C-alpha cells in the first residue's frame, strides 16, 4: 500500500517528507545547534576568501556586481509578475498562458543563476554583518523555498497539460503563493541593505 | 491516476501553495505586530505619524 502511494503520489510524498523534516529539525533544535558552527565560515568568507577581499577592497567592483544582482532580481520579479498576473487573469489575456509560462521560465532560470552568483559575492563583502541578521536567513529560506516551489511544484504542473484542464482556483493559489514568496525574497533583500 | 482532476501534481501544488501563503502571512503579520509593539514601547502609543525623528 505504501509503495502504491509512493509511486502514484510522488510529489505529495516528497512534500510530506520536506514538511516532516522541517518539523523534526525545529523539534530537535538542529538549526540552533548548527548556527554557531557557521560563524567561522562567514568570517573566512569575508576576511580570507578572494571574493571577500575584492568586495572589501574595491568599492567600484562591489557596486558593479551589486547592480548586476539588483538587475537580475528585477528580471526575476518581472518574469514572476508577468506569469502570475497572467495566471490570475489580470494582464496579457490575449496571449495563451502556456506560451507566457514557458517563455518566462527560461528567462527566470538564467536570472536566478546570475542573482545567486552575484548574491554570494555581495554577501561575502558583508558576511560578518549578515550572519547576525535574522532577515538574511529569512531571505535564504524564502529563496530556497521559492526555487524549489518553482522547479518542483509549479512548472511541472503548468507544463504537464493545457491550463484549461487545471482547476482555475489551483492556478490562482499557485500564482498568489509565487508572488508572495518572491515578494518576500525581494523585501527581505532590501531589508538587509537597509539595516 | 494521471487522468484524475486531483492528481499527484495538483494536490502537491495546492497544499504547498496553502502552506507557503499561510507561513508568509504569519511571518509578515508577526513583523507588523512587533513593529507596532516597538513603537508603543518607544513612544507610549502607536500612531502612523509619531516618529520624533521626522516631526
XYZ file of N, CA and C in Angstrom:
750
model
N 0.830 -1.216 0.000
C 0.000 0.000 0.000
C 0.867 1.269 0.000
N 1.945 1.227 0.830
C 2.838 2.385 0.889
C 3.563 2.584 -0.440
N 4.012 1.474 -1.033
C 4.716 1.589 -2.324
C 3.769 2.074 -3.411
N 2.500 1.661 -3.324
C 1.480 2.122 -4.273
C 1.271 3.630 -4.147
N 1.212 4.099 -2.890
C 1.055 5.544 -2.624
C 2.266 6.314 -3.141
N 3.483 5.771 -2.869
C 4.708 6.460 -3.276
C 4.841 6.539 -4.794
N 4.384 5.506 -5.492
C 4.502 5.528 -6.954
C 3.447 6.432 -7.595
N 2.255 6.480 -6.990
C 1.185 7.306 -7.571
C 1.251 8.768 -7.119
N 1.739 8.988 -5.911
C 1.764 10.350 -5.349
C 3.189 10.734 -4.943
N 4.070 10.750 -5.939
C 5.480 11.029 -5.663
C 5.675 12.454 -5.144
N 5.049 13.440 -5.783
C 5.211 14.839 -5.369
C 4.630 15.082 -3.980
N 3.460 14.492 -3.720
C 2.819 14.662 -2.408
C 3.696 14.033 -1.332
N 4.249 12.838 -1.631
C 5.129 12.165 -0.671
C 6.366 13.022 -0.402
N 6.917 13.621 -1.452
C 8.079 14.498 -1.290
C 7.756 15.690 -0.418
N 6.574 16.272 -0.630
C 6.140 17.435 0.160
C 5.966 17.052 1.633
N 5.330 15.901 1.879
C 5.142 15.434 3.257
C 6.496 15.221 3.925
N 7.444 14.638 3.167
C 8.791 14.392 3.698
C 9.471 15.706 4.086
N 9.362 16.729 3.216
C 10.001 18.029 3.482
C 9.388 18.680 4.724
N 8.044 18.674 4.812
C 7.363 19.288 5.966
C 7.754 18.566 7.254
N 7.795 17.214 7.206
C 8.197 16.430 8.379
C 9.634 16.739 8.774
N 10.513 16.865 7.755
C 11.925 17.171 8.025
C 12.054 18.522 8.721
N 11.282 19.524 8.255
C 11.331 20.866 8.872
C 10.857 20.788 10.323
N 9.760 20.054 10.565
C 9.227 19.914 11.920
C 10.255 19.244 12.835
N 10.914 18.184 12.334
C 11.900 17.463 13.143
C 13.129 18.328 13.429
N 13.563 19.095 12.399
C 14.722 19.984 12.574
C 14.440 21.000 13.679
N 13.230 21.550 13.693
C 12.878 22.527 14.723
C 12.683 21.852 16.082
N 12.044 20.679 16.079
C 11.747 19.975 17.333
C 13.031 19.582 18.062
N 14.017 19.065 17.306
C 15.270 18.635 17.928
C 16.317 19.759 17.971
N 15.899 20.972 17.661
C 16.749 22.171 17.739
C 18.053 22.013 16.955
N 17.944 21.373 15.782
C 19.129 21.177 14.930
C 19.626 22.525 14.410
N 18.685 23.380 14.027
C 19.039 24.689 13.458
C 19.851 25.513 14.457
N 19.381 25.570 15.706
C 20.072 26.390 16.704
C 21.433 25.789 17.089
N 21.584 24.470 16.963
C 22.880 23.876 17.293
C 23.883 24.007 16.143
N 23.381 24.085 14.903
C 24.274 24.217 13.740
C 24.721 25.671 13.561
N 23.848 26.618 13.945
C 24.089 28.046 13.690
C 25.459 28.551 14.155
N 25.894 28.289 15.416
C 27.210 28.808 15.846
C 28.378 28.272 15.014
N 28.260 27.034 14.522
C 29.366 26.450 13.762
C 29.532 27.077 12.381
N 28.542 27.902 11.956
C 28.627 28.558 10.644
C 29.438 29.854 10.693
N 29.655 30.391 11.905
C 30.357 31.678 12.033
C 31.768 31.653 11.431
N 32.597 30.615 11.704
C 33.934 30.595 11.085
C 33.896 30.656 9.560
N 32.887 30.000 8.966
C 32.771 30.029 7.508
C 32.477 31.453 7.013
N 31.577 32.160 7.717
C 31.234 33.527 7.306
C 32.420 34.474 7.505
N 33.193 34.242 8.585
C 34.396 35.067 8.816
C 35.449 34.791 7.742
N 35.606 33.524 7.394
C 36.544 33.168 6.320
C 36.093 33.810 5.001
N 34.761 33.773 4.755
C 34.221 34.315 3.511
C 34.566 35.798 3.364
N 34.508 36.534 4.455
C 34.777 37.974 4.361
C 36.277 38.287 4.364
N 37.030 37.661 5.281
C 38.411 38.101 5.505
C 39.461 37.259 4.774
N 39.129 36.045 4.374
C 40.164 35.185 3.783
C 39.892 34.775 2.342
N 38.642 34.801 1.906
C 38.367 34.371 0.534
C 38.646 35.518 -0.440
N 38.919 35.189 -1.703
C 39.244 36.234 -2.686
C 38.021 37.079 -3.028
N 36.820 36.513 -2.953
C 35.635 37.338 -3.249
C 35.381 38.342 -2.126
N 35.649 37.899 -0.887
C 35.524 38.818 0.245
C 36.553 39.936 0.143
N 37.779 39.579 -0.240
C 38.866 40.565 -0.399
C 38.501 41.598 -1.469
N 38.003 41.090 -2.620
C 37.603 42.008 -3.707
C 36.498 42.954 -3.240
N 35.503 42.394 -2.551
C 34.351 43.198 -2.105
C 34.730 44.269 -1.109
N 35.658 43.926 -0.177
C 36.068 44.895 0.848
C 36.987 45.957 0.252
N 37.889 45.537 -0.640
C 38.948 46.434 -1.111
C 38.478 47.364 -2.229
N 37.725 46.822 -3.173
C 37.356 47.618 -4.353
C 35.862 47.923 -4.336
N 35.524 49.120 -3.869
C 34.130 49.543 -3.793
C 33.440 49.559 -5.144
N 34.214 49.909 -6.198
C 33.615 50.003 -7.537
C 33.193 48.620 -8.043
N 34.037 47.603 -7.759
C 33.683 46.236 -8.188
C 32.449 45.756 -7.423
N 32.433 46.042 -6.106
C 31.289 45.633 -5.284
C 30.003 46.285 -5.799
N 30.088 47.606 -6.099
C 28.897 48.325 -6.573
C 28.416 47.789 -7.917
N 29.388 47.472 -8.803
C 29.026 46.964 -10.142
C 28.326 45.608 -10.033
N 28.902 44.725 -9.223
C 28.302 43.383 -9.095
C 26.962 43.476 -8.366
N 26.850 44.393 -7.409
C 25.562 44.567 -6.732
C 24.503 45.088 -7.711
N 24.937 45.939 -8.641
C 23.992 46.432 -9.668
C 23.494 45.270 -10.530
N 24.430 44.366 -10.911
C 24.033 43.188 -11.702
C 23.065 42.324 -10.887
N 23.340 42.213 -9.589
C 22.461 41.433 -8.688
C 21.057 42.043 -8.670
N 20.996 43.357 -8.536
C 19.685 44.021 -8.479
C 18.940 43.899 -9.810
N 19.688 44.014 -10.928
C 19.044 43.885 -12.249
C 18.505 42.460 -12.440
N 19.291 41.461 -12.036
C 18.812 40.079 -12.181
C 17.609 39.822 -11.281
N 17.605 40.440 -10.085
C 16.432 40.304 -9.203
C 15.214 41.000 -9.822
N 15.474 42.129 -10.496
C 14.365 42.831 -11.163
C 13.778 41.970 -12.287
N 14.666 41.271 -13.026
C 14.185 40.391 -14.110
C 13.385 39.221 -13.520
N 13.871 38.674 -12.404
C 13.117 37.596 -11.729
C 11.728 38.112 -11.343
N 11.706 39.306 -10.728
C 10.424 39.900 -10.331
C 9.511 40.116 -11.525
N 10.093 40.573 -12.639
C 9.300 40.807 -13.854
C 8.710 39.529 -14.415
N 9.542 38.476 -14.492
C 9.037 37.206 -15.046
C 7.965 36.593 -14.133
N 8.203 36.703 -12.816
C 7.217 36.160 -11.858
C 5.900 36.921 -11.966
N 5.987 38.250 -12.020
C 4.752 39.057 -12.083
C 3.987 38.816 -13.377
N 4.720 38.784 -14.516
C 4.042 38.566 -15.808
C 3.349 37.203 -15.814
N 4.075 36.166 -15.382
C 3.495 34.810 -15.379
C 2.294 34.713 -14.441
N 2.486 35.215 -13.214
C 1.446 35.008 -12.197
C 0.237 35.917 -12.410
N 0.468 37.141 -12.875
C -0.688 38.008 -13.164
C -1.458 37.487 -14.373
N -0.762 36.815 -15.302
C -1.473 36.167 -16.421
C -2.299 34.983 -15.913
N -1.720 34.213 -14.990
C -2.470 33.082 -14.416
C -3.686 33.582 -13.627
N -3.553 34.773 -13.019
C -4.686 35.357 -12.290
C -5.685 36.029 -13.227
N -5.310 36.128 -14.508
C -6.214 36.735 -15.490
C -6.244 38.253 -15.429
N -5.137 38.857 -14.957
C -5.103 40.317 -14.818
C -4.563 40.969 -16.087
N -3.500 40.400 -16.684
C -2.913 41.046 -17.871
C -2.595 40.022 -18.968
N -2.315 40.559 -20.165
C -1.965 39.761 -21.356
C -2.961 38.619 -21.615
N -4.246 38.956 -21.492
C -5.269 37.910 -21.618
C -5.370 37.355 -23.040
N -4.871 38.129 -24.023
C -4.959 37.671 -25.412
C -3.849 36.683 -25.780
N -2.889 36.482 -24.884
C -1.812 35.525 -25.141
C -2.052 34.286 -24.264
N -1.937 33.072 -24.857
C -2.152 31.859 -24.044
C -1.179 31.799 -22.870
N -1.685 31.422 -21.704
C -0.829 31.391 -20.506
C 0.281 30.352 -20.638
N 0.048 29.295 -21.439
C 1.096 28.280 -21.653
C 2.320 28.909 -22.323
N 2.059 29.789 -23.310
C 3.153 30.468 -24.032
C 3.956 31.348 -23.080
N 3.249 32.100 -22.260
C 3.920 33.008 -21.322
C 4.711 32.214 -20.280
N 4.108 31.158 -19.763
C 4.766 30.351 -18.726
C 6.080 29.773 -19.233
N 6.055 29.198 -20.451
C 7.270 28.581 -20.994
C 8.308 29.641 -21.344
N 7.858 30.742 -21.932
C 8.784 31.806 -22.348
C 9.489 32.464 -21.179
N 8.743 32.787 -20.140
C 9.335 33.495 -19.000
C 10.210 32.575 -18.143
N 9.924 31.272 -18.174
C 10.684 30.371 -17.301
C 12.154 30.291 -17.709
N 12.419 30.342 -19.023
C 13.819 30.340 -19.485
C 14.556 31.543 -18.919
N 13.916 32.700 -19.054
C 14.484 33.951 -18.560
C 14.683 33.887 -17.037
N 13.696 33.305 -16.359
C 13.750 33.171 -14.897
C 14.959 32.336 -14.476
N 15.198 31.225 -15.181
C 16.298 30.322 -14.817
C 17.649 31.033 -14.912
N 17.874 31.739 -16.035
C 19.156 32.438 -16.216
C 19.312 33.548 -15.177
N 18.241 34.298 -14.944
C 18.309 35.407 -13.980
C 18.573 34.887 -12.571
N 17.948 33.760 -12.226
C 18.160 33.194 -10.893
C 19.618 32.768 -10.714
N 20.199 32.174 -11.765
C 21.610 31.770 -11.695
C 22.505 32.981 -11.465
N 22.247 34.057 -12.225
C 23.056 35.279 -12.081
C 22.851 35.883 -10.689
N 21.594 35.910 -10.227
C 21.283 36.503 -8.912
C 21.993 35.738 -7.792
N 22.025 34.406 -7.884
C 22.683 33.616 -6.837
C 24.203 33.837 -6.868
N 24.776 33.820 -8.088
C 26.237 34.007 -8.207
C 26.658 35.378 -7.683
N 25.953 36.429 -8.102
C 26.307 37.783 -7.652
C 25.927 37.978 -6.184
N 24.876 37.291 -5.732
C 24.450 37.393 -4.337
C 25.497 36.831 -3.381
N 26.173 35.755 -3.780
C 27.247 35.190 -2.952
C 28.362 36.221 -2.794
N 28.706 36.898 -3.907
C 29.746 37.935 -3.856
C 29.319 39.078 -2.929
N 28.065 39.524 -3.080
C 27.570 40.643 -2.257
C 27.567 40.261 -0.774
N 27.144 39.020 -0.468
C 27.097 38.581 0.934
C 28.503 38.447 1.501
N 29.479 38.033 0.644
C 30.853 37.839 1.130
C 31.435 39.144 1.666
N 31.126 40.256 1.024
C 31.658 41.551 1.437
C 31.154 42.007 2.800
N 29.983 41.514 3.196
C 29.390 41.909 4.488
C 29.012 40.659 5.292
N 29.809 39.599 5.131
C 29.448 38.294 5.712
C 29.329 38.344 7.229
N 30.241 39.106 7.898
C 30.180 39.157 9.360
C 28.971 39.947 9.862
N 28.394 40.773 8.979
C 27.186 41.531 9.356
C 25.929 40.678 9.133
N 25.826 40.063 7.939
C 24.589 39.330 7.607
C 24.421 38.065 8.450
N 25.546 37.525 8.946
C 25.455 36.303 9.767
C 24.537 36.521 10.967
N 24.595 37.735 11.550
C 23.820 38.017 12.760
C 22.408 38.525 12.461
N 22.074 38.700 11.185
C 20.755 39.263 10.828
C 19.754 38.144 10.548
N 18.685 38.130 11.338
C 17.669 37.088 11.117
C 17.005 37.241 9.750
N 16.921 38.504 9.279
C 16.254 38.738 7.993
C 17.063 38.129 6.831
N 18.385 38.035 6.986
C 19.218 37.387 5.965
C 18.848 35.910 5.851
N 18.668 35.265 7.000
C 18.327 33.834 6.989
C 16.907 33.622 6.476
N 16.023 34.585 6.776
C 14.656 34.503 6.228
C 14.721 34.581 4.703
N 15.589 35.479 4.197
C 15.706 35.612 2.739
C 16.244 34.322 2.125
N 17.270 33.736 2.734
C 17.844 32.494 2.203
C 16.792 31.378 2.191
N 16.009 31.318 3.284
C 14.958 30.303 3.366
C 13.892 30.541 2.291
N 13.501 31.818 2.129
C 12.482 32.147 1.116
C 13.003 31.851 -0.287
N 14.297 32.135 -0.524
C 14.901 31.854 -1.837
C 14.901 30.357 -2.124
N 15.255 29.572 -1.118
C 15.282 28.112 -1.267
C 13.876 27.566 -1.517
N 12.928 28.033 -0.702
C 11.538 27.558 -0.859
C 10.977 28.011 -2.208
N 11.241 29.266 -2.581
C 10.743 29.791 -3.862
C 11.307 29.025 -5.043
N 12.609 28.712 -5.004
C 13.232 27.966 -6.109
C 12.675 26.550 -6.187
N 12.580 25.880 -5.031
C 12.021 24.511 -5.024
C 10.570 24.516 -5.495
N 9.816 25.524 -5.029
C 8.405 25.635 -5.438
C 8.298 25.810 -6.954
N 9.184 26.640 -7.496
C 9.143 26.917 -8.940
C 9.518 25.683 -9.759
N 10.630 25.015 -9.371
C 11.165 23.928 -10.203
C 10.501 22.562 -9.943
N 10.001 22.352 -8.734
C 9.460 21.017 -8.424
C 7.936 20.970 -8.317
N 7.295 22.135 -8.148
C 5.841 22.138 -7.956
C 5.135 22.876 -9.100
N 5.490 24.146 -9.266
C 4.720 24.993 -10.181
C 4.940 24.625 -11.653
N 6.207 24.621 -12.080
C 6.482 24.348 -13.501
C 6.052 22.942 -13.925
N 6.346 21.883 -13.136
C 5.877 20.548 -13.542
C 4.369 20.483 -13.747
N 3.600 21.177 -12.884
C 2.142 21.155 -13.056
C 1.732 21.952 -14.299
N 2.308 23.154 -14.458
C 1.897 24.013 -15.579
C 2.318 23.431 -16.924
N 3.432 22.661 -16.957
C 3.902 22.072 -18.216
C 3.277 20.706 -18.503
N 2.548 20.159 -17.515
C 2.047 18.797 -17.681
C 0.829 18.707 -18.594
N 0.085 19.797 -18.713
C -1.143 19.762 -19.524
C -1.569 21.182 -19.868
N -2.618 21.275 -20.686
C -3.170 22.589 -21.007
C -3.737 23.226 -19.734
N -3.562 24.532 -19.598
C -4.004 25.196 -18.371
C -5.533 25.189 -18.219
N -6.239 25.008 -19.355
C -7.700 24.934 -19.261
C -8.160 23.653 -18.560
N -7.251 22.659 -18.499
C -7.592 21.393 -17.831
C -7.303 21.446 -16.328
N -6.654 22.535 -15.893
C -6.336 22.678 -14.461
C -7.414 23.540 -13.810
N -7.814 23.164 -12.605
C -8.816 23.941 -11.859
C -8.352 25.400 -11.735
N -9.180 26.376 -12.106
C -8.759 27.787 -12.046
C -8.316 28.232 -10.654
N -8.913 27.646 -9.614
C -8.528 28.022 -8.244
C -7.135 27.520 -7.904
N -6.743 26.381 -8.509
C -5.371 25.887 -8.307
C -4.390 26.869 -8.959
N -4.727 27.322 -10.175
C -3.858 28.296 -10.857
C -3.752 29.584 -10.046
N -4.881 30.017 -9.466
C -4.874 31.265 -8.682
C -4.023 31.134 -7.418
N -4.203 30.038 -6.698
C -3.442 29.887 -5.441
C -1.958 29.697 -5.738
N -1.646 29.037 -6.882
C -0.238 28.912 -7.313
C 0.361 30.292 -7.553
N -0.393 31.131 -8.268
C 0.084 32.478 -8.601
C 0.265 33.325 -7.342
N -0.702 33.243 -6.429
C -0.625 34.036 -5.183
C 0.571 33.579 -4.345
N 0.770 32.260 -4.240
C 1.917 31.742 -3.472
C 3.230 32.188 -4.093
N 3.296 32.125 -5.426
C 4.521 32.513 -6.123
C 4.827 34.001 -5.929
N 3.814 34.856 -6.093
C 4.021 36.301 -5.901
C 4.436 36.580 -4.460
N 3.781 35.925 -3.495
C 4.077 36.167 -2.077
C 5.509 35.778 -1.736
N 5.936 34.620 -2.226
C 7.284 34.149 -1.856
C 8.362 35.033 -2.492
N 8.172 35.430 -3.764
C 9.205 36.261 -4.408
C 9.147 37.702 -3.919
N 7.965 38.142 -3.465
C 7.878 39.450 -2.789
C 8.713 39.415 -1.506
N 8.596 38.304 -0.774
C 9.356 38.170 0.476
C 10.859 38.167 0.204
N 11.277 37.461 -0.861
C 12.709 37.448 -1.218
C 13.186 38.879 -1.500
N 12.404 39.621 -2.280
C 12.792 40.997 -2.629
C 12.777 41.910 -1.405
N 11.718 41.816 -0.603
C 11.570 42.713 0.552
C 12.651 42.452 1.593
N 12.923 41.180 1.884
C 13.963 40.869 2.871
C 15.346 41.248 2.332
N 15.519 41.134 1.013
C 16.780 41.568 0.401
C 17.018 43.055 0.613
N 15.991 43.848 0.404
C 16.133 45.287 0.624
C 16.288 45.589 2.110
N 15.652 44.781 2.948
C 15.764 44.959 4.400
C 17.223 44.774 4.837
N 17.909 43.769 4.232
C 19.328 43.559 4.537
C 20.121 44.810 4.175
N 19.853 45.348 2.993
C 20.567 46.541 2.542
C 20.259 47.762 3.390
N 19.042 47.809 3.917
C 18.573 48.982 4.674
C 19.076 48.952 6.110
N 19.412 47.754 6.617
C 19.800 47.616 8.033
C 21.269 48.000 8.238
N -4.675 7.259 -12.664
C -4.448 8.290 -11.663
C -4.115 9.631 -12.314
N -3.342 9.595 -13.437
C -2.947 10.839 -14.076
C -4.110 11.535 -14.776
N -5.192 10.792 -15.055
C -6.336 11.399 -15.718
C -7.258 12.101 -14.727
N -7.080 11.808 -13.445
C -7.918 12.422 -12.430
C -7.652 13.914 -12.353
N -8.704 14.688 -12.008
C -8.536 16.139 -11.904
C -7.622 16.495 -10.731
N -7.769 15.737 -9.634
C -6.912 15.961 -8.453
C -5.832 14.895 -8.434
N -4.883 15.026 -9.330
C -3.800 14.056 -9.365
C -2.664 14.497 -8.441
N -1.565 13.760 -8.500
C -0.420 13.995 -7.615
C 0.074 15.437 -7.670
N 0.338 15.924 -8.890
C 0.905 17.278 -9.033
C -0.056 18.357 -8.558
N -1.345 18.162 -8.794
C -2.338 19.163 -8.392
C -2.442 19.239 -6.869
N -2.471 18.082 -6.212
C -2.557 18.061 -4.745
C -1.300 18.695 -4.143
N -0.128 18.336 -4.699
C 1.132 18.903 -4.190
C 1.149 20.420 -4.380
N 0.668 20.879 -5.550
C 0.652 22.321 -5.828
C -0.285 23.052 -4.873
N -1.486 22.517 -4.699
C -2.470 23.185 -3.834
C -1.996 23.218 -2.389
N -1.511 22.078 -1.878
C -1.121 22.033 -0.460
C 0.126 22.864 -0.200
N 1.125 22.804 -1.098
C 2.337 23.610 -0.878
C 2.031 25.098 -0.982
N 1.120 25.468 -1.886
C 0.745 26.884 -2.012
C 0.082 27.389 -0.739
N -0.826 26.576 -0.192
C -1.522 26.972 1.046
C -0.520 27.100 2.201
N 0.417 26.141 2.281
C 1.437 26.187 3.348
C 2.297 27.450 3.205
N 2.735 27.741 1.969
C 3.615 28.899 1.737
C 2.890 30.203 2.057
N 1.677 30.368 1.533
C 0.932 31.617 1.774
C 0.641 31.764 3.272
N 0.237 30.674 3.921
C -0.047 30.730 5.360
C 1.184 31.106 6.167
N 2.316 30.463 5.868
C 3.552 30.736 6.608
C 4.017 32.181 6.401
N 3.930 32.664 5.165
C 4.400 34.027 4.891
C 3.474 35.086 5.486
N 2.172 34.826 5.471
C 1.235 35.758 6.124
C 1.523 35.820 7.623
N 1.760 34.640 8.213
C 2.094 34.563 9.644
C 3.358 35.381 9.926
N 4.362 35.251 9.054
C 5.626 35.973 9.238
C 5.428 37.486 9.144
N 4.757 37.932 8.083
C 4.619 39.381 7.868
C 3.694 40.028 8.904
N 2.626 39.331 9.298
C 1.750 39.865 10.354
C 2.535 39.968 11.666
N 3.390 38.969 11.935
C 4.248 38.999 13.116
C 5.212 40.173 13.087
N 5.755 40.466 11.903
C 6.683 41.601 11.770
C 5.955 42.924 12.035
N 4.741 43.055 11.510
C 3.946 44.272 11.736
C 3.640 44.422 13.220
N 3.244 43.299 13.832
C 2.889 43.302 15.254
C 4.089 43.714 16.112
N 5.277 43.171 15.822
C 6.456 43.512 16.627
C 6.873 44.959 16.398
N 6.661 45.474 15.184
C 6.977 46.880 14.908
C 6.058 47.804 15.701
N 4.770 47.459 15.735
C 3.796 48.258 16.492
C 4.150 48.238 17.983
N 4.509 47.049 18.491
C 4.892 46.930 19.907
C 6.128 47.763 20.215
N 7.082 47.770 19.282
C 8.314 48.558 19.460
C 8.000 50.052 19.495
N 7.107 50.478 18.611
C 6.718 51.900 18.573
C 5.991 52.282 19.866
N 5.126 51.392 20.341
C 4.404 51.663 21.594
C 5.371 51.756 22.770
N 6.369 50.863 22.759
C 7.375 50.867 23.823
C 8.192 52.161 23.784
N 8.520 52.617 22.578
C 9.379 53.791 22.425
C 8.633 55.094 22.675
N 7.410 55.190 22.186
C 6.707 56.485 22.206
C 5.431 56.466 23.047
N 5.126 55.366 23.718
C 3.949 55.323 24.581
C 2.697 54.883 23.868
N 2.538 55.278 22.615
C 1.345 54.868 21.863
C 1.728 54.723 20.396
N 0.899 53.984 19.670
C 1.185 53.794 18.251
C 0.310 54.704 17.402
N 0.960 55.555 16.643
C 0.256 56.354 15.640
C 1.050 56.231 14.346
N 0.406 56.468 13.251
C 1.114 56.348 11.979
C 2.185 57.434 11.827
N 1.934 58.611 12.388
C 2.875 59.713 12.203
C 3.367 60.230 13.551
N 4.000 59.356 14.339
C 4.508 59.809 15.625
C 6.020 59.626 15.736
N 6.688 59.639 14.614
C 8.124 59.430 14.641
C 8.845 60.748 14.947
N 9.463 60.903 16.135
C 10.095 62.166 16.508
C 11.320 62.486 15.669
N 11.834 61.482 14.955
C 12.972 61.762 14.079
C 12.548 62.643 12.898
N 11.255 62.609 12.577
C 10.765 63.379 11.427
C 10.093 64.663 11.907
N 9.214 64.542 12.923
C 8.473 65.730 13.365
C 9.126 66.316 14.612
